[in-house]
Short mmCIF file of C-alpha atoms and ligand atoms in Angstrom, two decimals:
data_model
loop_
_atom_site.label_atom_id
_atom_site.label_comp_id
_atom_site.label_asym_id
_atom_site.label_seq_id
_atom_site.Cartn_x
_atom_site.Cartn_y
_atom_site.Cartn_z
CA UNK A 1 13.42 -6.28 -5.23
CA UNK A 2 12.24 -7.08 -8.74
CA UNK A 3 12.08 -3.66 -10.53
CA UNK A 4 8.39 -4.36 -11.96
CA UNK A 5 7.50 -4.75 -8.36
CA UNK A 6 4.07 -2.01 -7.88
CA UNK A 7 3.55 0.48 -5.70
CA UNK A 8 0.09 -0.52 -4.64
CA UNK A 9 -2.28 2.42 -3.85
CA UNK A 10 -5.36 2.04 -2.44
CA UNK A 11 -8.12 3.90 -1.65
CA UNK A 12 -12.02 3.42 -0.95
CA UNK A 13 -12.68 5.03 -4.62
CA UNK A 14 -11.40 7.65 -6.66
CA UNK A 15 -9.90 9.85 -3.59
CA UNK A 16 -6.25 8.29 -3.84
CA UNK A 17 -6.15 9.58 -7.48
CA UNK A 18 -4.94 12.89 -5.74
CA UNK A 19 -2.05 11.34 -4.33
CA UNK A 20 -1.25 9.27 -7.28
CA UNK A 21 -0.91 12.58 -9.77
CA UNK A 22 1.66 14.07 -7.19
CA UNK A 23 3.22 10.28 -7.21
CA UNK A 24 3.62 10.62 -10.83
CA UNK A 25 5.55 14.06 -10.65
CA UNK A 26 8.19 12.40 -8.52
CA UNK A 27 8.59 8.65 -9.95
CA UNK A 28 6.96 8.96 -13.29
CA UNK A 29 8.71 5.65 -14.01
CA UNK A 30 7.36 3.53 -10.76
CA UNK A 31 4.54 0.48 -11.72
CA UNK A 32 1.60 1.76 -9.70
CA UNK A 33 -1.56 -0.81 -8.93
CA UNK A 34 -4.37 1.44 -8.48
CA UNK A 35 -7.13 0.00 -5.86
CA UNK A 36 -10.46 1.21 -5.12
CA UNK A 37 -12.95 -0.34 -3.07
CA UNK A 38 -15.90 0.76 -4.54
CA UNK A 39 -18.56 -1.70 -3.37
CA UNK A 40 -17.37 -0.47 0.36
CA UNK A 41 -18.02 3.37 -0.34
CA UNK A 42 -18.26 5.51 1.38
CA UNK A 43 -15.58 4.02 4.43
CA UNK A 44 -17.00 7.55 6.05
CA UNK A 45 -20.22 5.95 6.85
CA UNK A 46 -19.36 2.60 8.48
CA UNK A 47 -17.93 1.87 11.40
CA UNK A 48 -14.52 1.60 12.85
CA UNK A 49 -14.52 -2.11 12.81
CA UNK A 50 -16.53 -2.85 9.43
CA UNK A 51 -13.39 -0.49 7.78
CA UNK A 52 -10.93 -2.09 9.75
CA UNK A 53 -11.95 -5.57 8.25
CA UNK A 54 -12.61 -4.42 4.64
CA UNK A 55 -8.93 -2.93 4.51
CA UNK A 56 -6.65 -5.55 6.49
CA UNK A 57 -8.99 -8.44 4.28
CA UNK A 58 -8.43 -6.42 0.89
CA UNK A 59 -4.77 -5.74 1.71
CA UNK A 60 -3.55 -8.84 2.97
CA UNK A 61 -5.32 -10.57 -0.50
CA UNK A 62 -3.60 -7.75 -2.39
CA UNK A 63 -0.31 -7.97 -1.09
CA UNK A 64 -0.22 -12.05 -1.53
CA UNK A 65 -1.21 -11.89 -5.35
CA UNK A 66 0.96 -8.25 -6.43
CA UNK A 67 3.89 -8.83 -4.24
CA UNK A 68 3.74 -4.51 -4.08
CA UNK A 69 7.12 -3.04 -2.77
CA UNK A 70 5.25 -0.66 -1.08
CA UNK A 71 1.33 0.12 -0.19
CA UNK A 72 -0.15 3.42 0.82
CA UNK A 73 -3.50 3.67 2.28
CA UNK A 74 -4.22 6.69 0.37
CA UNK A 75 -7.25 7.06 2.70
CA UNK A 76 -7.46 9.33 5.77
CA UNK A 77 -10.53 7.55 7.11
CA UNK A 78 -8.95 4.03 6.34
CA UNK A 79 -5.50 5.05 7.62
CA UNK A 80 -6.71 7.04 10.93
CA UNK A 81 -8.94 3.53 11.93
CA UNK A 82 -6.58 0.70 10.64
CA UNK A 83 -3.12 1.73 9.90
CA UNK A 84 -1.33 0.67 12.98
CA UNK A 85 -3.38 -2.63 12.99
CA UNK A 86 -2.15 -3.12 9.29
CA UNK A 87 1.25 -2.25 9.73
CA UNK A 88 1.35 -5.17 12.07
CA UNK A 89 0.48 -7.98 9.93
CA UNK A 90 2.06 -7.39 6.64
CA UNK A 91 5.41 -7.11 6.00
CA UNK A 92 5.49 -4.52 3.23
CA UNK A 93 6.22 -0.65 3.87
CA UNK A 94 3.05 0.74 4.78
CA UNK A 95 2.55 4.58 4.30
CA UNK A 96 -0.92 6.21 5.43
CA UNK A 97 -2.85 9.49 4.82
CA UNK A 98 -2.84 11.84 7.60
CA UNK A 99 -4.70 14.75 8.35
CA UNK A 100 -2.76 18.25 7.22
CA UNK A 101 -2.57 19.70 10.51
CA UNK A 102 0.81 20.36 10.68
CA UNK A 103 0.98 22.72 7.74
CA UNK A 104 -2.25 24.13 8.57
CA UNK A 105 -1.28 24.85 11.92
CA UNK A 106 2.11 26.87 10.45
CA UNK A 107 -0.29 28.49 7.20
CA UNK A 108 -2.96 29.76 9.30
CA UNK A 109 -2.97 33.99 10.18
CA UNK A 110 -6.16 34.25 11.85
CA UNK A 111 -5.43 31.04 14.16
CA UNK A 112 -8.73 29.06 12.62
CA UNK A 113 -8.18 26.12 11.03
CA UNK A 114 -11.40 24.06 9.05
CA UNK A 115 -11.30 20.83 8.91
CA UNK A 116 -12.98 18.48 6.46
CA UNK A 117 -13.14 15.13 6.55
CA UNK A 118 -15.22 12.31 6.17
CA UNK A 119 -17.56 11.39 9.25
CA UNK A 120 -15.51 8.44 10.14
CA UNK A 121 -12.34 10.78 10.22
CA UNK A 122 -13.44 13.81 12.39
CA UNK A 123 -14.49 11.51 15.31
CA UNK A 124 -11.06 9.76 15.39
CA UNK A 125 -8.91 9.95 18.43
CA UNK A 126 -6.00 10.00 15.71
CA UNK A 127 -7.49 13.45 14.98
CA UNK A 128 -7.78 14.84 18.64
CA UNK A 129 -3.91 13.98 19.52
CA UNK A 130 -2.57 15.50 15.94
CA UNK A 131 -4.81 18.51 17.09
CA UNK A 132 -3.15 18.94 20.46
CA UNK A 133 0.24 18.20 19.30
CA UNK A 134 0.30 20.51 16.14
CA UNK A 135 -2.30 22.71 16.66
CA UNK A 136 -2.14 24.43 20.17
CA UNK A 137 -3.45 27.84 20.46
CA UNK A 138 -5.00 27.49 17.61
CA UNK A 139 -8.87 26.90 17.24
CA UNK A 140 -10.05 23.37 14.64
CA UNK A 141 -13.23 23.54 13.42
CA UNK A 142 -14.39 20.18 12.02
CA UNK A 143 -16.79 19.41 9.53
CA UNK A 144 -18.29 15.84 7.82
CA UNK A 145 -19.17 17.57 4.67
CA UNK A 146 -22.02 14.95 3.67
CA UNK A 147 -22.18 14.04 0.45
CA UNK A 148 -18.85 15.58 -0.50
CA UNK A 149 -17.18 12.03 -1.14
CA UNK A 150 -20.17 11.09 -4.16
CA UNK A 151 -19.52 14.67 -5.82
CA UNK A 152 -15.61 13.68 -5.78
CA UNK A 153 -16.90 10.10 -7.66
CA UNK A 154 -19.98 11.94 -9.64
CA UNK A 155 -17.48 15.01 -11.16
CA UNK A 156 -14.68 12.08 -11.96
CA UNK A 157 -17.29 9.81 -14.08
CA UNK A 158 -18.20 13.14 -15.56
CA UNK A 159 -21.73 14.79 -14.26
CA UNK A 160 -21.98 18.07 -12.73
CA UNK A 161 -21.66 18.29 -8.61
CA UNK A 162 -24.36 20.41 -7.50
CA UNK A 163 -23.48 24.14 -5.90
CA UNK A 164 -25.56 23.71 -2.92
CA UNK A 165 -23.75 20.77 -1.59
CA UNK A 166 -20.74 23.35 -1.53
CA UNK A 167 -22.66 26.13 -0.09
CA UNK A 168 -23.79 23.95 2.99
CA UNK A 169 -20.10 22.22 3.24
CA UNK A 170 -18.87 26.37 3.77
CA UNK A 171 -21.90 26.66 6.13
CA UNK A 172 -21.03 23.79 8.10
CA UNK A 173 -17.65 24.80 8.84
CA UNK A 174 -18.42 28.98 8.74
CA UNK A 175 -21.38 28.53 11.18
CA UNK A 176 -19.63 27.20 14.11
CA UNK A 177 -17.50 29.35 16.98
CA UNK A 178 -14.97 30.90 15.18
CA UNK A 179 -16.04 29.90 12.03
CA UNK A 180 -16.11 33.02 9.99
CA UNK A 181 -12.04 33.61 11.33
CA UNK A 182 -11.12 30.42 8.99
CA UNK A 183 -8.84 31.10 6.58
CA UNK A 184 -7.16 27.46 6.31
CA UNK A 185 -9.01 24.49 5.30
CA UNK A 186 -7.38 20.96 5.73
CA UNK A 187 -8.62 18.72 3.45
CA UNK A 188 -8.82 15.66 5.66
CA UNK A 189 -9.91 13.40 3.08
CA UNK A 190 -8.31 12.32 -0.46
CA UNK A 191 -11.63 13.04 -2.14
CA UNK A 192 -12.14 16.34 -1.20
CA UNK A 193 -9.22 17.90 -3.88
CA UNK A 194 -10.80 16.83 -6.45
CA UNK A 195 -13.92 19.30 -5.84
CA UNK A 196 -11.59 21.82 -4.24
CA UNK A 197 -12.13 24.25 -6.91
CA UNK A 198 -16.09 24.27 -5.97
CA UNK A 199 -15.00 24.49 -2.30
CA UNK A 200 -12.98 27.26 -2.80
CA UNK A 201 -16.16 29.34 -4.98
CA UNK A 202 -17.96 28.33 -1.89
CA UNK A 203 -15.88 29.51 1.30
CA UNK A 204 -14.17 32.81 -0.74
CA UNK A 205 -11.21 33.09 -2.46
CA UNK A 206 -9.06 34.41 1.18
CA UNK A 207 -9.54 30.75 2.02
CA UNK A 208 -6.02 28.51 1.39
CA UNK A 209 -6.36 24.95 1.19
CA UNK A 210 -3.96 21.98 2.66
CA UNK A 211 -3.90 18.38 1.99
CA UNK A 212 -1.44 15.56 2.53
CA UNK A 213 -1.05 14.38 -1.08
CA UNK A 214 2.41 16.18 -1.84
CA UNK A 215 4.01 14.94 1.32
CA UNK A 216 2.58 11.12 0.50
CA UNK A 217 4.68 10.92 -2.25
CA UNK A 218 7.69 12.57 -1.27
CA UNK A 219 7.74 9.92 1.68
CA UNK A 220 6.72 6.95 -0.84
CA UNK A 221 10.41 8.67 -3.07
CA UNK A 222 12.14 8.48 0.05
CA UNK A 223 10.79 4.80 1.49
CA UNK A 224 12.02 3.87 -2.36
CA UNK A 225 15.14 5.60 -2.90
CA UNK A 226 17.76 3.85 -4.92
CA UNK A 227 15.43 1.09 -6.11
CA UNK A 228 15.00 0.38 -10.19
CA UNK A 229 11.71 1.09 -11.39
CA UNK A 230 10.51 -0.93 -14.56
CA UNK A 231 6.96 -0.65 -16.07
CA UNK A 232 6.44 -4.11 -18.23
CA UNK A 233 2.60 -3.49 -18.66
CA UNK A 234 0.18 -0.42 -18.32
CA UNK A 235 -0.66 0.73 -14.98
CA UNK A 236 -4.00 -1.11 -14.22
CA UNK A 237 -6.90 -0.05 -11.50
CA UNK A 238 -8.75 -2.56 -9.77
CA UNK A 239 -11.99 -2.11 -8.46
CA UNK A 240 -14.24 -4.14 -5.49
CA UNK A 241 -17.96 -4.25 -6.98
CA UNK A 242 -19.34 -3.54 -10.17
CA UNK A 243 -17.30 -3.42 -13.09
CA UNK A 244 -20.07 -2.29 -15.44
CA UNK A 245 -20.70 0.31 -12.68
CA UNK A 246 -16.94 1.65 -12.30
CA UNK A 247 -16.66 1.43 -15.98
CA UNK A 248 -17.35 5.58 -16.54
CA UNK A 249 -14.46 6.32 -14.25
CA UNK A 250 -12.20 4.45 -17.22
CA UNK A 251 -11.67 8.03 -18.85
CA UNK A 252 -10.98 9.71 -15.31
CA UNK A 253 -8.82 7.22 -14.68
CA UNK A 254 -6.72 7.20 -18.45
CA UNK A 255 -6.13 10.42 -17.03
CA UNK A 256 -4.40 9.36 -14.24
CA UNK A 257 -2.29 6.69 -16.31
CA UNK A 258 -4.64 3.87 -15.54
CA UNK A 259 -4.92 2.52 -18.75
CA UNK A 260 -6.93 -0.98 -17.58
CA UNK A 261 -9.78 -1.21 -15.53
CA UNK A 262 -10.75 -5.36 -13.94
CA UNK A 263 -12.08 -6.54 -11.29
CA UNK A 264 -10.14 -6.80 -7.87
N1 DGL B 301 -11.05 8.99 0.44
C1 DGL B 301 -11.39 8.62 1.77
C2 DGL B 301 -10.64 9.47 2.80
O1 DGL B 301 -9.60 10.01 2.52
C3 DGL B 301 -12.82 8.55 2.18
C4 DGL B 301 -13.90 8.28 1.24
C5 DGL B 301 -15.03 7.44 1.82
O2 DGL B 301 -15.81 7.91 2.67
O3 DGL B 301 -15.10 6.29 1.40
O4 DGL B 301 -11.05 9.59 3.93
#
């Protein structure tokens, strides 16, 4: 294992940025290749085959020309559809985004449990067998907050996200059986941290959030353990699509480390 060798994180946009800041905290030293397959967004919107194509394709090109040490699917609505199928064909460590349940199950006091995801996500059999394995005798109340995923890209290229989109994302999830019980909200998709803050104005402040971003990268330190890290060059993100059209993310994604922006 070369030490340059990248950690390649991909994502359908800016959502995996989430997972790469806790990343950072843990192997501040590790070459990262940030991915986002913008001309595919939002992955929540297609179906299960179109997203299983777009990911093993992109993958299987990226993995050929970076030679990563280790991909993450930093994508709940990518992972939950094609992990498995991915993890088959490439030889690489593969570590995928899965919904918070788990946590939320052990957080929750009132026994309701919001879920957001994308709509791709909440219909996923992946999600109905983490439910009855982690969260029995409790009560999951999903939710496709639409639009959520653009007001994650819009706030990180620097406009405003509009309050009402918030206000019907808490109705969505508050209106249902049980709804006004939640007190634990599992962020079931990498975007959705990054308006979290609006989220939380919108369902009350008694309302604790969960996501899988921390425990991503403690299992990326642990896949990695004893291997030398060695960054030669900036961390670089790539991008499917536009480049003049990703190109007001570049100060978003300085942020993040990502000091290039090109083409994937
Ligand atoms: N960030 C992705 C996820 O975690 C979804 C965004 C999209 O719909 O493309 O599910």
């Amino acid at each position: 294992m070369e030490a340059d060798a990248p950690i390649l994180l991909f994502d359908s946009g800016v959502g995996g940025l989430t997972v790469l800041a806790e990343l950072r905290k843990l192997l501040p030293e590790a070459p990262v290749i940030y991915a986002a397959d913008l001309a595919g967004l939002p992955y929540g919107e297609k179906t299960e085959a179109e997203i299983a194509a777009r990911v093993a394709g992109l993958l299987g090109r990226m993995s050929e020309r970076f030679k990563p040490r280790l991909i993450t699917i930093a994508c709940n609505t990518a992972s939950t559809i094609a992990l498995g199928m991915v993890r088959e064909v490439l030889h690489v460590p593969i570590v995928g985004t899965v919904p918070a349940i788990k946590p939320a199950a052990a957080m929750t006091r009132t026994g309701a449990i919001g879920l957001l995801g994308t709509a791709a996500t909440v219909r996923q059999k992946y999600v109905d067998d983490l439910e009855r394995e982690f969260a029995q005798g409790n009560r999951l109340i999903r939710f496709a907050g639409p639009g959520l995923v653009e007001a994650a890209e819009a706030k990180l290229r620097g406009e405003a996200p509009d309050p009402a989109l918030f206000a019907s994302t808490a109705a969505g999830l508050r209106g249902q059986p049980g709804g006004e019980d939640i007190d634990t909200v599992v962020l079931a998709c990498t975007h959705f941290p990054l308006v979290e803050e609006e989220l939380r104005a919108a369902l009350g402040g008694g309302v604790q959030f969960v996501d899988g971003a921390q425990g991503i990268a403690r299992r990326i330190a642990y896949l990695t353990q004893g291997e030398a890290f060695l960054r030669k060059s900036p961390d670089v993100a790539l991008v499917t699509g536009s480049l003049a059209e990703a190109a007001p993310l570049a100060a978003a994604l300085k942020r993040y480390g990502l000091e290039r922006l090109e083409s994937l």
